[in-house]
Amino acid sequence: MRNRFRTVKSHIIMVMIAFSLIVTILISTFSFYMLYIFQRKTTIQSVEFNLQLVSNVIEQDLSDLSLFAKWFGVSTQITDYIEAPGEGKKEGLRAHERALEEFRNNRAGQYLRRLVVVDNSCSKILQIDNAPSASIPVNIYNIKRIDSLFYNSFSQWGEITSDPYSYSNYNDIIPLFSPVYSPKDRSIVGTVFLAASTNLITDKLKGYHIAEDSALYLTVGENLYLIENGREFVETQNSFEVIRYNTNDPTSKETIAATVRDNSGKEVMIVSYPVHAGLALTQVIPRSQIVPQQGAWILLLLVLCGLIFLLALFITYSLDRNISKPVAMLRKKINAIAKGDFSIVPELESDSELGLVGRGINKLSTDVVLLMERRISDEKRRRDLEYRMLQSQINPHFLYNTLNSIKMMAVIQGINGIAEMTTSLSRLLMSVSKDLRKVVPLHDEIALLDEYIIIQKYRYGNSIIWQKEIENEALLDVAIPRFTLQPIVENAIFHGVEPKGGGVIKLRLSADADNVICEIIDDGIGIRGDIVKQLITDNREAQGMFSKLGISNVNERLIYAFGEEYGLSISSVENKGTTMTIKLPMIKSKINGEVLDEKIPERDGMFND
C-alpha cells in the first residue's frame, strides 16, 4: 500500500486533485470575498443614505433654532430692555412681544422647550415657555439652576440634559448658550439660554429601521448617547477602538465608515454622519449583516469536492490503462540495464509519450556503450598527458642549486651585485614556492619586501631609496596576510617614482589604539583622484611579480581576513606623492604558540596565485 502512493500515476492523481481543490478553494474564497466587499459596501451606503436623510431634516430644525437664538443676541429690542435703566418694564414688554412674534414665525418652534434671556447681573430675565403648565417660571431666585450662565461659557448643542425647570424627570433637552451683544460697542451684555426638546431628533427617527443586533448612537459635543426604543437617550461610556477606516465604501466625504472594536472586544462596523456642528449620528452594523451566509458556500464546496472525487476515479482508471503497463515494461528494461544488459527492446517504442521514453531508453543503451568506450580511450590519453607534463616540470631544487651556482661564480669573480641579486631572487622564489602560510608576521613580510627592493634597486640603478620607520619593534609580530606589502610597493615604484626617474619609498609602522597603521609613502608623481578610486575598486589583474595580486585584491583580502573596519586607503597629491595606508588589528601571528593561519578564513584561490 505504501509503495502504491509512490508511483507516477499516484503522484499525477494527487497533484491533479490538489490542484483542483486549490483552484476550487481559491475561486470560492475570491467569490466569497468579492461578495463580502459588495455586501459591505452596499450595507454601508444604505445606512449612510438613511443617516443622511434623517440628519438633513434634523440639521434644518437645529439651524432654525440656532438662528432664533442668534436673533436674540443682535435684536435691538432685547438689548434695549437689558440696557434700560431700572427695571425697564416698558422695554421688557416690547421685547417680549417681539420675541413671541419671532417664535411664532420660526418653523422649528414646536421643538423649543424654553428660551431664557438674562443680563450679566441676572436682574433682568426674559423667557418664552412652550409648556408653562408643566414648568416652573424662571426668576432671579432660581436662575442659578442654569449652571453654565455663570461660567461665561457659550456652546451649541453640547450635551443632553434634563430641563431644570420642568416638573417631569423625563423631559430631556439639548441646551444652547449664545451671547447677547450691545449694539454700541459689541460687548457681551447678556446670555441666551435655548432648550431644544429631544423630540426634535426622536420625531425624525420614527420608522427608522434598526436591526435587532444593531445600535444607533448620537454624539453631542464630547458625549455619546445610545438611542433606545427610538425615544430614550442613555449616556454611555462605550468607546470604539478604530481598527481601520473604510474610506472607499461611503459616497460622501463627510461620512466616516470604520471597522472598530467595542468595549467587549467585539469587532463591528460603524457608519457616522454629521448632523450639525457638534452633533453626529452613528449606527453600529454587526458583522452578521455584512458577512454573507456561510452555509451556502460550504455546501457549494462540498459539491465541488464530490465532483473532484469522481474525476479522480476516472483519472485513476485511465492512468492505470495507459501508464501502468508501459511503465512496468520500462522498469524491467531499466533493471536489465543496471545489470549490464544494453540490448535493444523494440516493444518499448510506440507513438505515445511513454513510447518516446522507451525509444530514448533504447538510444540510451546504445549511447552508454559508446560512452564507456570513449571514457576508456580518454582515460588512457589523460594518463599519457600527465606523464608528459611530469617530464616537462623543472625540479625546484634544481632551480635553487643553479641559482646558488651562479651566486658562487659571481662571488669568485668579484661581481658582488650579481651575487646579491641572485641571493635575493633565490630567497623570493623559495618563499613563494615553499612557504604555504596564509598569514605571516610583519617582520617576515618586510623581509620578503627587502629582497624585492634589492632586485628593483639593481634594476633601476640605485635610483630608488628605501627607508623604514618603525615606531616599536613589537609591532613586527602583528599578523598580516602574505604578499600584502609587495603589490603596494610595486605600485609605488612603477606608477610613482619610476616616471619621475627615481625617488624615496618609505615604510612607516605605528600603533593607533588597538590597531596597527602601516604606511607606504613615496614622493613620486602622485595619482589622480579618479585613478585612486579605480585602484581600490578595479579587479583587473596586475602585471607585476604576483600577476593577480592587484591593489583592489589586497584591500579585499584585508577586509575578508579582519573585517570591514580594516583595509587599504589611498591619499595622493599630484606631483607630490602618494600615501597608501593599511589598517591592521593588533593581533599577533602566534598566540600562545598557536599559528593564527588556522583562525583567519580565506576565499578559494585568494593566496594561491
Coordinates of C-alpha atoms in Angstrom, one line a residue:
M1 CA 0.0 0.0 0.0
R2 CA 2.8 2.3 0.9
N3 CA 4.6 1.8 -2.5
R4 CA 1.4 2.5 -4.4
F5 CA 1.5 6.1 -3.4
R6 CA 5.0 6.5 -4.7
T7 CA 4.1 5.7 -8.3
V8 CA 3.9 8.3 -11.1
K9 CA 0.3 7.6 -11.5
S10 CA -0.5 8.3 -7.8
H11 CA 1.5 11.5 -7.9
I12 CA -0.3 12.6 -11.0
I13 CA -3.7 11.9 -9.4
M14 CA -2.7 13.6 -6.2
V15 CA -1.3 16.6 -8.0
M16 CA -4.5 17.0 -10.1
I17 CA -6.8 16.6 -7.1
A18 CA -4.7 19.0 -5.1
F19 CA -4.7 21.5 -8.0
S20 CA -8.4 21.2 -8.5
L21 CA -9.0 21.6 -4.8
I22 CA -6.8 24.6 -4.6
V23 CA -8.4 26.2 -7.6
T24 CA -11.8 25.5 -6.2
I25 CA -11.0 26.9 -2.8
L26 CA -9.3 30.0 -4.3
I27 CA -12.3 30.7 -6.6
S28 CA -14.8 30.1 -3.8
T29 CA -12.7 32.3 -1.4
F30 CA -12.3 35.0 -4.0
S31 CA -16.0 34.9 -4.8
F32 CA -16.9 35.0 -1.1
Y33 CA -14.5 37.9 -0.6
M34 CA -15.9 39.9 -3.5
L35 CA -19.4 39.2 -2.3
Y36 CA -18.4 40.3 1.2
I37 CA -16.9 43.5 -0.3
F38 CA -20.0 44.2 -2.3
Q39 CA -22.3 43.4 0.6
R40 CA -20.3 45.6 3.0
K41 CA -20.2 48.5 0.5
T42 CA -24.0 48.2 -0.2
T43 CA -24.8 48.0 3.5
I44 CA -22.6 51.0 4.4
Q45 CA -24.1 53.1 1.6
S46 CA -27.6 52.1 2.6
V47 CA -27.0 53.0 6.2
E48 CA -25.2 56.2 5.0
F49 CA -28.2 57.2 2.9
N50 CA -30.7 56.7 5.8
L51 CA -28.5 58.7 8.1
Q52 CA -28.2 61.4 5.6
L53 CA -32.0 61.7 5.2
V54 CA -32.5 61.9 9.0
S55 CA -29.5 64.1 9.6
N56 CA -30.6 66.7 6.9
V57 CA -34.0 67.1 8.4
I58 CA -32.6 67.3 12.0
E59 CA -30.0 69.8 10.8
Q60 CA -32.6 72.1 9.3
D61 CA -34.5 72.3 12.6
L62 CA -31.3 72.8 14.6
S63 CA -30.2 75.6 12.2
D64 CA -33.6 77.3 12.6
L65 CA -33.3 77.2 16.4
S66 CA -29.7 78.4 16.2
L67 CA -30.7 81.4 14.1
F68 CA -33.6 82.0 16.5
A69 CA -31.1 82.2 19.4
K70 CA -28.7 84.4 17.4
W71 CA -31.6 86.8 16.7
F72 CA -31.9 87.4 20.4
G73 CA -28.2 88.2 20.5
V74 CA -28.4 91.0 18.0
S75 CA -32.0 92.3 18.4
T76 CA -32.2 96.0 19.4
Q77 CA -35.5 95.3 21.4
I78 CA -33.7 92.8 23.5
T79 CA -30.6 94.9 24.1
D80 CA -32.8 98.0 24.8
Y81 CA -34.5 96.0 27.6
I82 CA -31.2 94.7 29.0
E83 CA -29.5 98.1 28.9
A84 CA -32.6 100.1 30.1
P85 CA -32.2 101.9 33.4
G86 CA -34.1 100.4 36.3
E87 CA -36.5 97.6 35.8
G88 CA -37.2 98.6 32.2
K89 CA -40.8 97.3 32.3
K90 CA -41.8 99.1 29.1
E91 CA -38.8 97.9 27.2
G92 CA -39.3 94.4 28.6
L93 CA -42.9 94.2 27.4
R94 CA -41.9 95.4 24.0
A95 CA -39.1 92.9 23.8
H96 CA -41.3 90.0 24.9
E97 CA -43.9 90.8 22.3
R98 CA -41.3 90.9 19.6
A99 CA -39.8 87.7 20.9
L100 CA -43.1 85.9 20.7
E101 CA -43.6 87.1 17.2
E102 CA -40.3 85.6 16.2
F103 CA -41.1 82.4 18.0
R104 CA -44.4 82.0 16.1
N105 CA -42.7 82.6 12.8
N106 CA -40.0 80.0 13.5
R107 CA -40.5 76.7 11.6
A108 CA -38.9 74.7 14.4
G109 CA -40.8 76.5 17.2
Q110 CA -42.6 73.3 18.2
Y111 CA -39.3 71.9 19.4
L112 CA -38.4 74.9 21.6
R113 CA -38.9 73.8 25.2
R114 CA -38.0 77.2 26.6
L115 CA -35.9 80.2 25.9
V116 CA -34.4 82.5 28.6
V117 CA -32.6 85.8 28.1
V118 CA -30.8 87.1 31.1
D119 CA -28.5 90.1 31.6
N120 CA -25.0 89.7 33.2
S121 CA -26.2 90.7 36.6
C122 CA -29.2 88.2 36.5
S123 CA -31.6 91.1 37.4
K124 CA -33.5 91.2 34.1
I125 CA -35.0 88.0 32.7
L126 CA -37.0 87.5 29.5
Q127 CA -38.4 84.0 28.9
I128 CA -40.5 82.0 26.4
D129 CA -42.0 78.8 27.7
N130 CA -43.6 76.4 25.3
A131 CA -45.3 74.4 28.1
P132 CA -45.9 76.8 31.0
S133 CA -48.3 74.5 32.8
A134 CA -45.6 71.8 33.2
S135 CA -42.8 74.2 34.1
I136 CA -41.5 76.3 36.9
P137 CA -41.3 80.0 35.9
V138 CA -37.7 81.3 35.7
N139 CA -37.0 84.1 38.2
I140 CA -34.0 85.7 39.9
Y141 CA -34.2 83.2 42.7
N142 CA -33.9 80.0 40.6
I143 CA -31.9 81.3 37.7
K144 CA -28.8 79.6 39.2
R145 CA -30.3 76.2 38.1
I146 CA -28.8 77.1 34.7
D147 CA -25.2 76.4 35.8
S148 CA -23.4 77.5 32.5
L149 CA -24.8 81.0 32.9
F150 CA -22.1 81.7 35.5
Y151 CA -19.1 80.3 33.6
N152 CA -19.3 82.7 30.6
S153 CA -19.4 79.5 28.5
F154 CA -21.2 79.7 25.2
S155 CA -21.8 76.4 23.4
Q156 CA -24.0 75.0 20.7
W157 CA -25.7 71.7 21.5
G158 CA -23.0 70.4 23.8
E159 CA -25.0 67.7 25.8
I160 CA -28.4 66.2 26.5
T161 CA -29.6 67.0 30.0
S162 CA -32.9 67.3 31.9
D163 CA -34.9 70.5 31.9
P164 CA -34.0 72.3 35.2
Y165 CA -37.5 74.0 35.3
S166 CA -39.7 71.0 34.3
Y167 CA -41.9 69.1 36.7
S168 CA -41.2 65.9 34.8
N169 CA -37.9 64.0 35.2
Y170 CA -38.2 62.6 31.7
N171 CA -38.2 65.9 29.8
D172 CA -34.7 65.8 28.2
I173 CA -33.4 68.9 26.4
I174 CA -30.4 69.9 24.3
P175 CA -29.2 73.3 25.6
L176 CA -27.7 76.1 23.6
F177 CA -26.0 79.1 25.1
S178 CA -25.4 82.2 23.0
P179 CA -24.2 85.8 23.9
V180 CA -26.2 89.0 23.6
Y181 CA -24.2 91.8 22.1
S182 CA -24.5 95.5 22.8
P183 CA -25.1 97.5 19.6
K184 CA -22.9 100.3 21.0
D185 CA -19.5 98.5 21.4
R186 CA -20.3 94.9 20.6
S187 CA -19.6 93.9 24.3
I188 CA -21.5 91.0 25.8
V189 CA -24.3 92.3 28.0
G190 CA -26.3 89.1 28.4
T191 CA -26.8 85.4 27.6
V192 CA -29.4 83.5 25.7
F193 CA -30.3 80.0 27.0
L194 CA -32.3 77.9 24.5
A195 CA -33.5 74.5 25.4
A196 CA -34.5 72.3 22.4
S197 CA -36.6 69.3 23.1
T198 CA -35.0 65.9 22.2
N199 CA -38.2 65.3 20.2
L200 CA -36.5 67.3 17.5
I201 CA -34.4 64.2 17.0
T202 CA -36.7 61.3 18.0
D203 CA -39.5 62.5 15.8
K204 CA -37.3 62.1 12.8
L205 CA -36.3 58.6 13.9
K206 CA -39.9 57.3 13.8
G207 CA -40.0 54.5 11.3
Y208 CA -36.2 54.3 11.1
H209 CA -35.4 50.6 11.0
I210 CA -32.6 49.2 13.1
A211 CA -31.7 45.5 13.1
E212 CA -32.0 43.6 16.4
D213 CA -28.3 43.4 17.0
S214 CA -27.6 46.8 15.7
A215 CA -27.5 50.1 17.6
L216 CA -27.9 53.8 17.0
Y217 CA -25.8 56.5 18.8
L218 CA -26.0 60.2 19.0
T219 CA -22.8 62.2 19.6
V220 CA -23.5 65.6 21.3
G221 CA -20.3 67.5 21.9
E222 CA -18.0 65.1 23.7
N223 CA -20.8 63.0 25.0
L224 CA -22.1 59.7 23.4
Y225 CA -25.7 58.6 23.9
L226 CA -27.3 55.3 23.0
I227 CA -30.8 55.8 21.4
E228 CA -33.1 53.2 22.9
N229 CA -36.6 52.5 21.5
G230 CA -36.3 55.5 19.2
R231 CA -37.0 57.9 22.1
E232 CA -34.7 57.5 25.1
F233 CA -31.2 58.8 25.2
V234 CA -28.8 56.8 27.5
E235 CA -25.4 58.3 28.1
T236 CA -22.8 55.6 27.6
Q237 CA -19.1 55.3 28.3
N238 CA -18.7 52.9 25.3
S239 CA -15.7 53.7 23.2
F240 CA -14.7 52.4 19.9
E241 CA -11.1 51.4 19.1
V242 CA -10.6 52.0 15.3
I243 CA -9.0 49.1 13.6
R244 CA -9.2 50.5 10.1
Y245 CA -11.1 53.1 8.1
N246 CA -13.1 52.1 5.1
T247 CA -12.6 55.2 3.1
N248 CA -13.7 53.7 -0.3
D249 CA -17.1 52.5 0.8
P250 CA -19.0 55.7 1.6
T251 CA -20.3 58.0 -1.1
S252 CA -19.9 61.2 0.9
K253 CA -16.6 62.7 2.2
E254 CA -18.4 63.7 5.4
T255 CA -19.3 60.1 6.2
I256 CA -17.0 58.1 8.4
A257 CA -17.0 54.3 7.9
A258 CA -14.7 52.2 10.0
T259 CA -14.1 48.8 11.4
V260 CA -13.9 49.2 15.2
R261 CA -13.6 47.1 18.4
D262 CA -16.1 48.0 21.2
N263 CA -15.5 47.7 24.9
S264 CA -16.4 44.0 24.9
G265 CA -13.7 43.3 22.3
K266 CA -16.2 42.6 19.6
E267 CA -15.4 43.7 16.1
V268 CA -18.1 45.7 14.4
M269 CA -18.6 48.3 11.7
I270 CA -19.8 51.8 12.3
V271 CA -21.1 54.5 10.0
S272 CA -21.2 58.1 11.2
Y273 CA -22.7 61.1 9.6
P274 CA -22.6 64.7 10.9
V275 CA -25.9 66.3 11.8
H276 CA -24.9 69.7 12.9
A277 CA -21.8 71.4 14.4
G278 CA -21.1 69.2 17.5
L279 CA -23.7 66.5 16.6
A280 CA -23.4 63.3 14.7
L281 CA -25.5 60.1 14.2
T282 CA -23.6 56.8 14.3
Q283 CA -25.1 53.4 13.5
V284 CA -23.3 50.2 14.6
I285 CA -23.5 47.4 12.0
P286 CA -22.8 43.9 13.3
R287 CA -20.7 41.5 11.1
S288 CA -23.7 39.3 10.6
Q289 CA -25.2 42.0 8.3
I290 CA -22.0 42.2 6.3
V291 CA -20.6 38.7 6.1
P292 CA -22.6 36.6 3.5
Q293 CA -24.3 33.4 4.7
Q294 CA -21.6 30.8 5.0
G295 CA -23.8 27.7 4.8
A296 CA -24.4 28.1 1.1
W297 CA -20.7 28.4 0.4
I298 CA -19.9 25.4 2.5
L299 CA -22.5 23.3 0.6
L300 CA -21.0 24.5 -2.7
L301 CA -17.6 23.5 -1.6
L302 CA -18.8 20.0 -0.6
V303 CA -20.5 19.6 -4.0
L304 CA -17.3 20.6 -5.8
C305 CA -15.2 18.3 -3.7
G306 CA -17.6 15.4 -4.6
L307 CA -17.2 16.2 -8.3
I308 CA -13.4 16.3 -7.9
F309 CA -13.5 12.8 -6.2
L310 CA -15.5 11.4 -9.2
L311 CA -12.9 13.0 -11.5
A312 CA -10.1 11.3 -9.6
L313 CA -11.8 7.9 -10.0
F314 CA -12.0 8.4 -13.8
I315 CA -8.4 9.6 -14.0
T316 CA -7.2 6.6 -12.0
Y317 CA -8.9 4.2 -14.4
S318 CA -7.4 6.0 -17.4
L319 CA -3.9 6.2 -16.0
D320 CA -3.9 2.5 -14.9
R321 CA -4.7 1.5 -18.5
N322 CA -2.4 3.9 -20.4
I323 CA 0.5 4.3 -18.0
S324 CA 0.9 1.4 -15.5
K325 CA 1.6 -1.3 -18.1
P326 CA 4.1 0.7 -20.2
V327 CA 5.8 1.8 -17.0
A328 CA 6.2 -1.8 -15.9
M329 CA 7.9 -2.6 -19.2
L330 CA 10.2 0.4 -18.8
R331 CA 11.1 -0.5 -15.3
K332 CA 12.0 -4.1 -16.4
K333 CA 14.3 -2.7 -19.1
I334 CA 16.0 -0.2 -16.7
N335 CA 16.7 -3.1 -14.3
A336 CA 18.3 -5.0 -17.1
I337 CA 20.5 -2.0 -18.0
A338 CA 21.5 -1.9 -14.3
K339 CA 22.7 -5.5 -14.6
G340 CA 24.7 -4.7 -17.8
D341 CA 22.2 -5.7 -20.4
F342 CA 22.3 -2.9 -23.1
S343 CA 20.4 -4.8 -25.7
I344 CA 17.6 -3.1 -27.7
V345 CA 13.9 -3.9 -26.9
P346 CA 11.6 -2.8 -29.8
E347 CA 8.4 -3.3 -27.8
L348 CA 9.2 -0.3 -25.7
E349 CA 8.8 2.0 -28.6
S350 CA 5.3 3.4 -29.6
D351 CA 3.6 6.6 -30.6
S352 CA 2.7 7.6 -27.1
E353 CA 4.8 9.7 -24.7
L354 CA 5.9 6.6 -22.9
G355 CA 6.8 5.1 -26.2
L356 CA 9.1 8.1 -26.8
V357 CA 10.6 7.4 -23.4
G358 CA 11.2 3.7 -24.4
R359 CA 12.8 4.9 -27.7
G360 CA 15.0 7.2 -25.5
I361 CA 16.0 4.2 -23.3
N362 CA 17.0 2.2 -26.3
K363 CA 19.0 5.1 -27.5
L364 CA 20.5 5.4 -24.0
S365 CA 21.6 1.8 -24.1
T366 CA 23.5 2.5 -27.4
D367 CA 25.0 5.8 -26.1
V368 CA 26.2 4.2 -22.8
V369 CA 28.1 1.6 -24.7
L370 CA 29.7 4.3 -26.9
L371 CA 30.4 6.5 -23.8
M372 CA 32.1 3.7 -22.0
E373 CA 34.4 3.0 -24.9
R374 CA 35.1 6.8 -25.2
R375 CA 35.8 7.0 -21.5
I376 CA 38.4 4.3 -21.6
S377 CA 40.1 6.0 -24.5
D378 CA 40.0 9.4 -22.8
E379 CA 41.4 7.9 -19.6
K380 CA 44.3 6.5 -21.5
R381 CA 45.0 9.8 -23.2
R382 CA 44.9 11.7 -19.8
R383 CA 47.4 9.4 -18.3
D384 CA 49.7 9.9 -21.2
L385 CA 49.3 13.7 -20.9
E386 CA 50.1 13.6 -17.2
Y387 CA 53.2 11.6 -17.8
R388 CA 54.4 14.1 -20.4
M389 CA 53.6 17.1 -18.0
L390 CA 55.6 15.5 -15.3
Q391 CA 58.5 15.1 -17.7
S392 CA 58.3 18.8 -18.6
Q393 CA 58.4 20.1 -15.0
I394 CA 61.6 21.6 -13.6
N395 CA 62.6 20.4 -10.2
P396 CA 62.6 23.4 -7.8
H397 CA 65.7 22.1 -6.1
F398 CA 67.5 22.1 -9.4
L399 CA 66.5 25.7 -9.9
Y400 CA 67.8 26.7 -6.4
N401 CA 71.0 24.8 -7.0
T402 CA 71.5 26.6 -10.3
L403 CA 71.0 30.0 -8.7
N404 CA 73.5 29.1 -5.9
S405 CA 76.0 28.1 -8.6
I406 CA 75.5 31.4 -10.3
K407 CA 76.0 33.2 -7.0
M408 CA 79.2 31.3 -6.2
M409 CA 80.6 32.1 -9.7
A410 CA 79.8 35.8 -9.2
V411 CA 81.5 35.8 -5.7
I412 CA 84.6 34.1 -7.1
Q413 CA 84.7 36.6 -10.0
G414 CA 84.1 39.5 -7.6
I415 CA 80.8 40.6 -9.1
N416 CA 79.0 41.2 -5.8
G417 CA 76.0 42.8 -7.4
I418 CA 75.1 39.6 -9.3
A419 CA 75.7 37.6 -6.2
E420 CA 73.4 39.8 -4.1
M421 CA 70.7 40.0 -6.7
T422 CA 70.8 36.2 -7.2
T423 CA 70.6 35.6 -3.4
S424 CA 67.5 37.9 -3.2
L425 CA 65.9 36.1 -6.2
S426 CA 66.6 32.7 -4.7
R427 CA 65.0 33.8 -1.4
L428 CA 62.0 35.2 -3.1
L429 CA 61.4 32.0 -5.1
M430 CA 61.9 29.9 -2.1
S431 CA 59.3 31.9 -0.1
V432 CA 56.8 31.8 -2.9
S433 CA 57.2 28.1 -3.6
K434 CA 57.7 26.6 -0.1
D435 CA 56.1 29.0 2.4
L436 CA 52.4 27.9 2.4
R437 CA 51.2 30.2 5.3
K438 CA 48.3 32.4 4.6
V439 CA 49.1 34.9 7.4
V440 CA 52.7 35.8 8.5
P441 CA 54.3 38.2 11.0
L442 CA 55.0 41.7 9.7
H443 CA 58.8 41.1 10.0
D444 CA 58.6 38.1 7.6
E445 CA 56.5 40.2 5.1
I446 CA 59.0 43.1 5.4
A447 CA 62.0 40.7 5.0
L448 CA 60.4 39.5 1.7
L449 CA 59.9 43.1 0.7
D450 CA 63.6 43.9 1.4
E451 CA 64.6 41.1 -1.0
Y452 CA 62.3 42.5 -3.6
I453 CA 63.7 46.1 -3.1
I454 CA 67.2 44.8 -3.7
I455 CA 66.3 43.4 -7.1
Q456 CA 64.5 46.6 -8.0
K457 CA 67.4 48.8 -6.9
Y458 CA 69.7 46.9 -9.3
R459 CA 67.1 47.2 -12.0
Y460 CA 66.8 51.0 -11.6
G461 CA 70.4 51.7 -10.9
N462 CA 70.0 52.6 -7.2
S463 CA 67.7 55.4 -8.1
I464 CA 65.2 54.1 -5.5
I465 CA 65.8 55.0 -1.9
W466 CA 64.2 52.5 0.6
Q467 CA 63.5 53.7 4.1
K468 CA 61.9 52.1 7.1
E469 CA 60.5 53.9 10.2
I470 CA 59.2 51.5 12.8
E471 CA 57.7 53.0 16.0
N472 CA 58.0 49.9 18.1
E473 CA 59.8 46.6 17.3
A474 CA 56.9 44.7 19.0
L475 CA 54.7 45.8 16.1
L476 CA 56.7 43.4 13.8
D477 CA 54.9 40.4 15.4
V478 CA 51.5 41.6 14.2
A479 CA 49.7 39.3 11.7
I480 CA 49.3 40.3 8.1
P481 CA 48.2 38.3 5.0
R482 CA 51.1 37.2 2.8
F483 CA 52.0 39.3 -0.2
T484 CA 50.2 42.4 1.1
L485 CA 53.0 44.9 1.0
Q486 CA 54.8 43.8 -2.2
P487 CA 52.0 44.8 -4.6
I488 CA 51.7 48.2 -2.9
V489 CA 55.5 48.9 -3.1
E490 CA 55.4 47.6 -6.7
N491 CA 52.7 50.2 -7.5
A492 CA 54.7 52.9 -5.8
I493 CA 57.8 52.1 -8.0
F494 CA 56.0 51.6 -11.3
H495 CA 53.4 54.4 -11.0
G496 CA 55.2 56.8 -8.6
V497 CA 59.0 57.1 -8.6
E498 CA 59.8 55.4 -12.0
P499 CA 58.1 58.1 -14.2
K500 CA 59.9 60.7 -12.1
G501 CA 63.3 59.0 -12.6
G502 CA 63.8 57.9 -9.0
G503 CA 62.7 58.8 -5.5
V504 CA 62.2 57.8 -1.9
I505 CA 59.8 55.0 -0.8
K506 CA 59.3 54.8 3.0
L507 CA 57.6 52.2 5.1
R508 CA 56.2 53.7 8.4
L509 CA 54.9 51.4 11.1
S510 CA 53.0 52.9 14.1
A511 CA 50.3 52.0 16.6
D512 CA 46.9 53.6 17.0
A513 CA 44.8 52.5 20.0
D514 CA 44.2 48.8 19.3
N515 CA 45.2 49.0 15.6
V516 CA 48.5 49.0 13.7
I517 CA 48.9 51.6 10.9
C518 CA 51.3 50.6 8.1
E519 CA 52.0 53.3 5.6
I520 CA 53.9 53.1 2.2
I521 CA 54.9 56.6 1.3
D522 CA 56.5 57.7 -2.0
D523 CA 57.5 61.1 -3.3
G524 CA 56.6 60.2 -6.9
I525 CA 54.3 61.9 -9.4
G526 CA 51.1 61.2 -7.5
I527 CA 47.8 59.7 -8.7
R528 CA 44.7 61.5 -10.0
G529 CA 41.6 61.2 -7.8
D530 CA 39.6 59.2 -10.3
I531 CA 42.5 56.7 -10.6
V532 CA 42.8 56.4 -6.8
K533 CA 39.2 55.2 -6.7
Q534 CA 39.8 52.8 -9.6
L535 CA 42.8 51.3 -7.8
I536 CA 40.6 50.3 -4.8
T537 CA 37.6 49.0 -6.9
D538 CA 39.2 47.8 -10.1
N539 CA 39.6 44.0 -10.2
R540 CA 41.7 43.8 -13.3
E541 CA 44.8 41.7 -12.9
A542 CA 48.1 43.5 -12.2
Q543 CA 51.2 42.9 -14.3
G544 CA 53.9 42.8 -11.6
M545 CA 55.7 40.0 -9.7
F546 CA 52.4 38.5 -8.5
S547 CA 50.2 38.8 -11.6
K548 CA 46.9 38.5 -9.8
L549 CA 47.6 40.4 -6.6
G550 CA 46.5 44.0 -7.5
I551 CA 45.7 46.8 -5.1
S552 CA 42.0 46.0 -5.0
N553 CA 42.8 42.4 -4.3
V554 CA 45.0 43.4 -1.4
N555 CA 42.1 45.5 0.0
E556 CA 39.6 42.7 -0.4
R557 CA 41.9 40.2 1.4
L558 CA 42.4 42.6 4.3
I559 CA 38.7 43.2 4.7
Y560 CA 37.9 39.5 4.4
A561 CA 40.6 38.5 6.9
F562 CA 40.0 41.1 9.6
G563 CA 36.6 42.8 8.9
E564 CA 35.0 45.9 7.2
E565 CA 36.8 48.4 9.6
Y566 CA 40.2 47.3 8.3
G567 CA 41.7 47.5 4.8
L568 CA 43.6 49.8 2.5
S569 CA 43.1 53.5 1.9
I570 CA 44.9 55.8 -0.6
S571 CA 45.7 59.6 -0.4
S572 CA 47.6 61.2 -3.2
V573 CA 48.6 64.7 -4.4
E574 CA 49.6 65.0 -8.0
N575 CA 53.4 65.9 -8.4
K576 CA 54.0 65.5 -4.7
G577 CA 53.5 61.8 -3.9
T578 CA 51.2 59.1 -2.6
T579 CA 50.5 57.5 0.8
M580 CA 48.9 54.1 1.0
T581 CA 47.7 53.2 4.5
I582 CA 47.0 49.7 5.7
K583 CA 45.0 49.4 8.9
L584 CA 45.5 46.1 10.8
P585 CA 44.2 44.8 14.1
M586 CA 46.6 44.3 17.0
I587 CA 46.7 40.6 16.5
K588 CA 50.0 38.7 16.8
S589 CA 50.7 35.9 14.2
K590 CA 51.1 33.5 17.1
I591 CA 49.1 33.4 20.3
N592 CA 50.4 31.0 23.0
G593 CA 52.4 29.2 20.3
E594 CA 49.3 28.6 18.1
V595 CA 49.6 29.7 14.5
L596 CA 47.0 32.2 13.5
D597 CA 46.9 30.8 10.0
E598 CA 44.1 28.4 11.0
K599 CA 41.9 31.1 12.6
I600 CA 41.7 33.6 9.7
P601 CA 39.4 32.4 6.8
E602 CA 40.4 32.5 3.2
R603 CA 38.5 32.6 0.0
D604 CA 39.2 30.0 -2.6
G605 CA 42.3 30.9 -4.6
M606 CA 43.0 34.1 -2.6
F607 CA 46.6 33.2 -1.7
N608 CA 47.1 30.5 -4.4
D609 CA 48.2 32.7 -7.3

